[in-house]
Each structure stands twice: as C-alpha cells, then as structure tokens.
mmCIF file of C-alpha atoms in Angstrom:
data_model
loop_
_atom_site.group_PDB
_atom_site.id
_atom_site.type_symbol
_atom_site.label_atom_id
_atom_site.label_comp_id
_atom_site.label_asym_id
_atom_site.label_seq_id
_atom_site.Cartn_x
_atom_site.Cartn_y
_atom_site.Cartn_z
ATOM 1 C CA MET A 1 -0.019 0.036 -0.006
ATOM 2 C CA ASP A 2 1.512 3.304 -1.091
ATOM 3 C CA ASP A 3 1.479 6.502 0.956
ATOM 4 C CA GLN A 4 -1.346 8.077 -1.133
ATOM 5 C CA THR A 5 -3.632 5.066 -0.669
ATOM 6 C CA ARG A 6 -2.857 5.039 3.117
ATOM 7 C CA THR A 7 -3.546 8.782 3.421
ATOM 8 C CA THR A 8 -6.847 8.452 1.554
ATOM 9 C CA GLY A 9 -7.889 5.569 3.830
ATOM 10 C CA LEU A 10 -7.054 7.557 6.912
ATOM 11 C CA ARG A 11 -9.096 10.474 5.650
ATOM 12 C CA GLY A 12 -12.015 8.203 5.001
ATOM 13 C CA TRP A 13 -11.848 6.817 8.554
ATOM 14 C CA ALA A 14 -11.531 10.346 9.982
ATOM 15 C CA TRP A 15 -14.578 11.524 8.072
ATOM 16 C CA GLY A 16 -16.508 8.425 9.125
ATOM 17 C CA ALA A 17 -15.585 9.041 12.764
ATOM 18 C CA LEU A 18 -16.699 12.705 12.464
ATOM 19 C CA VAL A 19 -20.032 11.653 11.014
ATOM 20 C CA ILE A 20 -20.608 9.164 13.807
ATOM 21 C CA LEU A 21 -19.615 11.683 16.477
ATOM 22 C CA GLY A 22 -21.973 14.191 14.811
ATOM 23 C CA LEU A 23 -24.892 11.794 14.896
ATOM 24 C CA VAL A 24 -24.224 10.911 18.543
ATOM 25 C CA GLY A 25 -24.150 14.638 19.361
ATOM 26 C CA LEU A 26 -27.445 15.208 17.541
ATOM 27 C CA LEU A 27 -29.075 12.313 19.371
ATOM 28 C CA TRP A 28 -27.821 13.660 22.733
ATOM 29 C CA LEU A 29 -29.144 17.176 21.938
ATOM 30 C CA TRP A 30 -32.511 15.783 20.812
ATOM 31 C CA ALA A 31 -32.953 13.307 23.711
ATOM 32 C CA GLY A 32 -34.940 14.441 26.730
ATOM 33 C CA VAL A 33 -38.537 14.882 27.799
ATOM 34 C CA THR A 34 -41.465 16.842 26.449
ATOM 35 C CA PRO A 35 -44.475 18.063 28.480
ATOM 36 C CA GLN A 36 -47.747 16.637 27.221
ATOM 37 C CA ALA A 37 -49.959 19.448 25.993
ATOM 38 C CA GLY A 38 -53.206 19.799 27.882
ATOM 39 C CA SER A 39 -52.040 17.566 30.742
ATOM 40 C CA GLY A 40 -51.467 20.278 33.323
ATOM 41 C CA SER A 41 -53.571 20.844 36.377
ATOM 42 C CA ILE A 42 -53.220 22.819 39.575
ATOM 43 C CA GLU A 43 -54.581 21.732 42.975
ATOM 44 C CA ALA A 44 -54.684 24.225 45.832
ATOM 45 C CA SER A 45 -57.228 24.955 48.529
ATOM 46 C CA GLY A 46 -58.783 28.369 48.993
ATOM 47 C CA ALA A 47 -59.811 31.089 46.600
ATOM 48 C CA HIS A 48 -58.466 30.992 43.036
ATOM 49 C CA ALA A 49 -59.201 32.434 39.643
ATOM 50 C CA THR A 50 -58.377 31.433 36.040
ATOM 51 C CA ALA A 51 -56.885 33.490 33.232
ATOM 52 C CA VAL A 52 -56.538 32.195 29.651
ATOM 53 C CA ARG A 53 -54.040 34.416 27.973
ATOM 54 C CA ASP A 54 -53.828 35.430 24.306
ATOM 55 C CA ASP A 55 -51.242 32.692 23.677
ATOM 56 C CA GLY A 56 -53.765 30.081 24.768
ATOM 57 C CA LEU A 57 -51.910 29.207 27.985
ATOM 58 C CA THR A 58 -54.006 28.845 31.165
ATOM 59 C CA TRP A 59 -52.873 30.473 34.394
ATOM 60 C CA ARG A 60 -54.418 29.370 37.681
ATOM 61 C CA VAL A 61 -54.101 32.182 40.189
ATOM 62 C CA THR A 62 -54.451 31.043 43.814
ATOM 63 C CA ARG A 63 -54.424 33.175 46.932
ATOM 64 C CA PHE A 64 -50.924 33.716 48.358
ATOM 65 C CA GLN A 65 -50.877 32.659 52.010
ATOM 66 C CA PRO A 66 -47.724 31.466 53.704
ATOM 67 C CA GLY A 67 -48.043 27.876 54.937
ATOM 68 C CA ARG A 68 -50.626 26.790 52.325
ATOM 69 C CA ARG A 69 -49.685 24.062 49.898
ATOM 70 C CA ALA A 70 -50.322 23.633 46.243
ATOM 71 C CA GLU A 71 -49.577 20.900 43.662
ATOM 72 C CA VAL A 72 -48.585 21.189 40.006
ATOM 73 C CA ARG A 73 -49.450 18.139 37.886
ATOM 74 C CA PHE A 74 -48.378 17.422 34.384
ATOM 75 C CA GLU A 75 -47.319 14.557 32.126
ATOM 76 C CA VAL A 76 -44.124 14.076 30.192
ATOM 77 C CA GLN A 77 -43.039 11.953 27.301
ATOM 78 C CA ARG A 78 -39.583 10.624 26.508
ATOM 79 C CA ARG A 79 -38.109 12.192 23.398
ATOM 80 C CA GLY A 80 -35.623 10.544 21.072
ATOM 81 C CA PRO A 81 -34.290 6.963 20.893
ATOM 82 C CA LEU A 82 -31.869 7.144 23.848
ATOM 83 C CA PRO A 83 -32.931 5.817 27.248
ATOM 84 C CA VAL A 84 -33.884 8.651 29.574
ATOM 85 C CA SER A 85 -34.174 8.626 33.344
ATOM 86 C CA VAL A 86 -35.204 11.437 35.734
ATOM 87 C CA ARG A 87 -32.606 12.167 38.368
ATOM 88 C CA GLY A 88 -34.237 15.100 40.206
ATOM 89 C CA ILE A 89 -35.475 18.685 40.327
ATOM 90 C CA PRO A 90 -32.825 21.298 41.143
ATOM 91 C CA ALA A 91 -35.373 23.516 42.899
ATOM 92 C CA ILE A 92 -36.129 20.722 45.372
ATOM 93 C CA ASP A 93 -32.533 19.619 45.700
ATOM 94 C CA ASN A 94 -31.213 23.163 46.318
ATOM 95 C CA GLY A 95 -34.082 24.827 48.113
ATOM 96 C CA PRO A 96 -35.148 28.476 47.807
ATOM 97 C CA PRO A 97 -32.470 30.934 46.602
ATOM 98 C CA VAL A 98 -32.749 33.164 49.626
ATOM 99 C CA ALA A 99 -33.879 32.573 53.197
ATOM 100 C CA ALA A 100 -36.506 35.352 52.952
ATOM 101 C CA TYR A 101 -38.084 33.865 49.794
ATOM 102 C CA CYS A 102 -41.657 34.991 49.248
ATOM 103 C CA GLY A 103 -43.786 32.712 46.984
ATOM 104 C CA TRP A 104 -44.437 29.077 46.163
ATOM 105 C CA TRP A 105 -41.515 26.638 46.245
ATOM 106 C CA PRO A 106 -41.664 22.891 45.433
ATOM 107 C CA ASP A 107 -40.340 20.501 48.092
ATOM 108 C CA ARG A 108 -41.626 17.110 46.883
ATOM 109 C CA MET A 109 -41.716 15.299 43.509
ATOM 110 C CA LEU A 110 -43.808 12.234 42.743
ATOM 111 C CA ILE A 111 -43.371 10.499 39.412
ATOM 112 C CA ASP A 112 -46.034 7.952 38.484
ATOM 113 C CA GLY A 113 -47.022 8.025 42.138
ATOM 114 C CA GLU A 114 -43.525 7.247 43.425
ATOM 115 C CA GLU A 115 -41.606 9.591 45.651
ATOM 116 C CA LEU A 116 -38.442 10.395 43.674
ATOM 117 C CA ALA A 117 -36.451 11.112 46.895
ATOM 118 C CA ASP A 118 -37.117 7.499 48.056
ATOM 119 C CA ARG A 119 -35.365 5.983 45.060
ATOM 120 C CA SER A 120 -31.727 4.897 45.073
ATOM 121 C CA SER A 121 -31.468 5.308 41.295
ATOM 122 C CA PRO A 122 -32.960 7.643 38.667
ATOM 123 C CA PHE A 123 -36.517 6.930 37.465
ATOM 124 C CA PRO A 124 -36.500 5.412 33.926
ATOM 125 C CA LEU A 125 -39.056 6.809 31.563
ATOM 126 C CA PRO A 126 -40.953 4.317 29.321
ATOM 127 C CA ARG A 127 -40.106 4.359 25.566
ATOM 128 C CA THR A 128 -43.719 5.112 24.749
ATOM 129 C CA GLY A 129 -46.631 6.617 26.722
ATOM 130 C CA THR A 130 -46.664 9.371 29.227
ATOM 131 C CA THR A 131 -45.478 9.654 32.837
ATOM 132 C CA GLU A 132 -47.228 11.789 35.490
ATOM 133 C CA VAL A 133 -45.174 14.231 37.429
ATOM 134 C CA ILE A 134 -46.509 15.939 40.605
ATOM 135 C CA LEU A 135 -44.603 18.839 42.164
ATOM 136 C CA SER A 136 -45.883 19.607 45.692
ATOM 137 C CA GLY A 137 -44.854 22.703 47.517
ATOM 138 C CA ALA A 138 -45.618 25.330 50.053
ATOM 139 C CA PHE A 139 -46.079 29.078 49.982
ATOM 140 C CA LEU A 140 -43.165 30.580 51.900
ATOM 141 C CA GLY A 141 -42.616 33.999 53.365
ATOM 142 C CA GLU A 142 -43.696 36.301 56.163
ATOM 143 C CA PRO A 143 -47.349 37.556 56.193
ATOM 144 C CA GLY A 144 -47.445 40.734 54.122
ATOM 145 C CA CYS A 145 -44.251 39.994 52.223
ATOM 146 C CA MET A 146 -46.156 40.183 48.923
ATOM 147 C CA ASP A 147 -47.773 43.428 47.783
ATOM 148 C CA ALA A 148 -51.512 43.276 46.968
ATOM 149 C CA ASP A 149 -50.978 44.003 43.270
ATOM 150 C CA ARG A 150 -48.052 41.654 42.765
ATOM 151 C CA ILE A 151 -48.288 38.370 40.864
ATOM 152 C CA GLY A 152 -45.916 35.478 41.257
ATOM 153 C CA ALA A 153 -45.844 32.382 38.998
ATOM 154 C CA ARG A 154 -44.049 29.100 38.226
ATOM 155 C CA ARG A 155 -43.925 28.761 34.431
ATOM 156 C CA ILE A 156 -40.757 26.716 34.019
ATOM 157 C CA VAL A 157 -39.441 23.652 35.817
ATOM 158 C CA ALA A 158 -35.830 22.586 35.543
ATOM 159 C CA MET A 159 -35.207 18.830 35.509
ATOM 160 C CA ASN A 160 -32.019 16.764 35.807
ATOM 161 C CA LEU A 161 -31.910 13.774 33.496
ATOM 162 C CA SER A 162 -29.672 10.785 32.865
ATOM 163 C CA LEU A 163 -29.267 9.665 29.274
ATOM 164 C CA ALA A 164 -28.227 6.231 28.036
ATOM 165 C CA GLY A 165 -27.529 4.976 31.537
ATOM 166 C CA GLY A 166 -25.384 7.775 32.901
ATOM 167 C CA ALA A 167 -24.762 10.899 30.787
ATOM 168 C CA PRO A 168 -26.237 13.882 32.664
ATOM 169 C CA LYS A 169 -28.428 16.416 30.987
ATOM 170 C CA ASN A 170 -30.297 19.396 32.402
ATOM 171 C CA VAL A 171 -33.513 20.587 30.736
ATOM 172 C CA ARG A 172 -36.048 23.302 31.298
ATOM 173 C CA LEU A 173 -39.734 22.415 30.696
ATOM 174 C CA ALA A 174 -42.499 24.941 30.060
ATOM 175 C CA LEU A 175 -45.434 23.827 32.178
ATOM 176 C CA PRO A 176 -48.631 23.176 30.268
ATOM 177 C CA GLU A 177 -50.564 25.049 32.947
ATOM 178 C CA VAL A 178 -49.090 27.834 35.035
ATOM 179 C CA LEU A 179 -49.391 28.078 38.829
ATOM 180 C CA ALA A 180 -49.697 31.755 39.774
ATOM 181 C CA TRP A 181 -50.291 33.419 43.115
ATOM 182 C CA SER A 182 -51.347 36.747 44.428
ATOM 183 C CA PRO A 183 -52.969 38.203 47.551
ATOM 184 C CA SER A 184 -55.882 39.142 45.298
ATOM 185 C CA PRO A 185 -56.516 36.238 42.805
ATOM 186 C CA GLN A 186 -59.504 37.706 40.935
ATOM 187 C CA PRO A 187 -57.963 41.101 39.995
ATOM 188 C CA ALA A 188 -54.630 39.355 39.260
ATOM 189 C CA ALA A 189 -56.353 36.924 36.863
ATOM 190 C CA GLN A 190 -58.107 39.782 35.101
ATOM 191 C CA GLN A 191 -54.801 41.679 34.800
ATOM 192 C CA LEU A 192 -53.165 38.617 33.248
ATOM 193 C CA ALA A 193 -55.979 38.120 30.840
ATOM 194 C CA ASP A 194 -55.849 41.769 29.739
ATOM 195 C CA ARG A 195 -52.069 41.923 29.373
ATOM 196 C CA SER A 196 -50.819 40.647 25.971
ATOM 197 C CA THR A 197 -48.059 38.033 25.862
ATOM 198 C CA ARG A 198 -47.064 39.120 22.383
ATOM 199 C CA PRO A 199 -44.152 41.536 21.884
ATOM 200 C CA ARG A 200 -45.216 45.103 21.349
ATOM 201 C CA VAL A 201 -44.680 46.345 17.774
ATOM 202 C CA GLY A 202 -43.299 49.906 17.646
ATOM 203 C CA THR A 203 -44.812 52.439 15.330
ATOM 204 C CA ALA A 204 -41.512 54.071 14.432
ATOM 205 C CA PRO A 205 -39.659 52.634 11.374
#
C-alpha cells in the first residue's frame, strides 16, 4: 500500500468518525422529555381564579398565604431513541435561593405516584406513553411579604436527567398550565387576561 492510498484511507476513517460523532451529538441534543400538551392541572385549597391568555396558556391564580400548599401536575413523554431517566429537580434539591423567599416553592416530587427522593437510582421513563409528574410545595414568606398588586408564577421547571444509563443532561420544561399566586387572585387573573403576551410592535420605522 503506497502513501497516497494510506492517506486516503485515513481520511475516510476520519470523516466516518466525524459523522458518527456528529450523529451521537445530535441524538444527545434531541434526547430528553417533552411536556404533554393539555395535561397540566393545579390543585390548591382556598380562593383561586383562572386566566386564559392570548397565547392560549392557562394560568391558575391562587391566593398567596404562607403555609398553604399547592400541587402542580403534568405529564411528560420521553423524546428521542436514547434511554432517559429522571434524576431530580434542582429547585427541590437546592431549596429556595434566599432565606426570605416569598412565593411558592416545590419540596416534593412524585413520578407515576412514586416519591423520587425515596429511590436509590434515577426513574427510567418508558419508551412510549406518558409519565405523570407531581410537584408539591408550600407558599413561603412572612405575612405581608407580597404586595397586593403583585403576581408570582411558576412557568418553567428545571429537571435533571440521565441519558443512556449515565450521561447527565439538564432541561427546562415549560409547564402546560401555570401556577400563579397573588394576595388578590381575581384582580390578578383579570390583569393577566388583559395583558398581551405578544411583543409590542413599535410604530416608528
């Protein structure tokens, strides 16, 4: 085998390896979980109001009261051909960002009825079908820490995953139904319904 043939063969192997690495990278980027549209629900005692915004997303506004609990329920589907397992929720693992946090914060996660904290290994998601996730948490803060016209909300949940048996991946999921809170749920829901979610278009060129 002459040098030219050897060089051509090495280049072919190099390109093949690059293609394989590229495909693996694309699979890793694609792999994860997707929230199931229409699967969201909010459970909280006490007064609440509903706002359907102009993007079609439903916000459930419950009364903010320290000590009360609320649950966020939604379903997820595995995305891509790689095996996917749920390792945890950073918000639960790390706790509130400040000691004087004022709002709702999750402290428990159930996945298909099983407490994730009780598992010694990540929860594997099925290849097909959906998996129910329940985030349970409490309203934290001192009485009066939230102004009457203020609105808090949980729209995104970060989730730690394990791909293909070990590779970590962190994702952020948009909840199919938003948990919102305010000292005045009804006016807050009306304010949300009236406020457009679309970017404002300027009149100047």
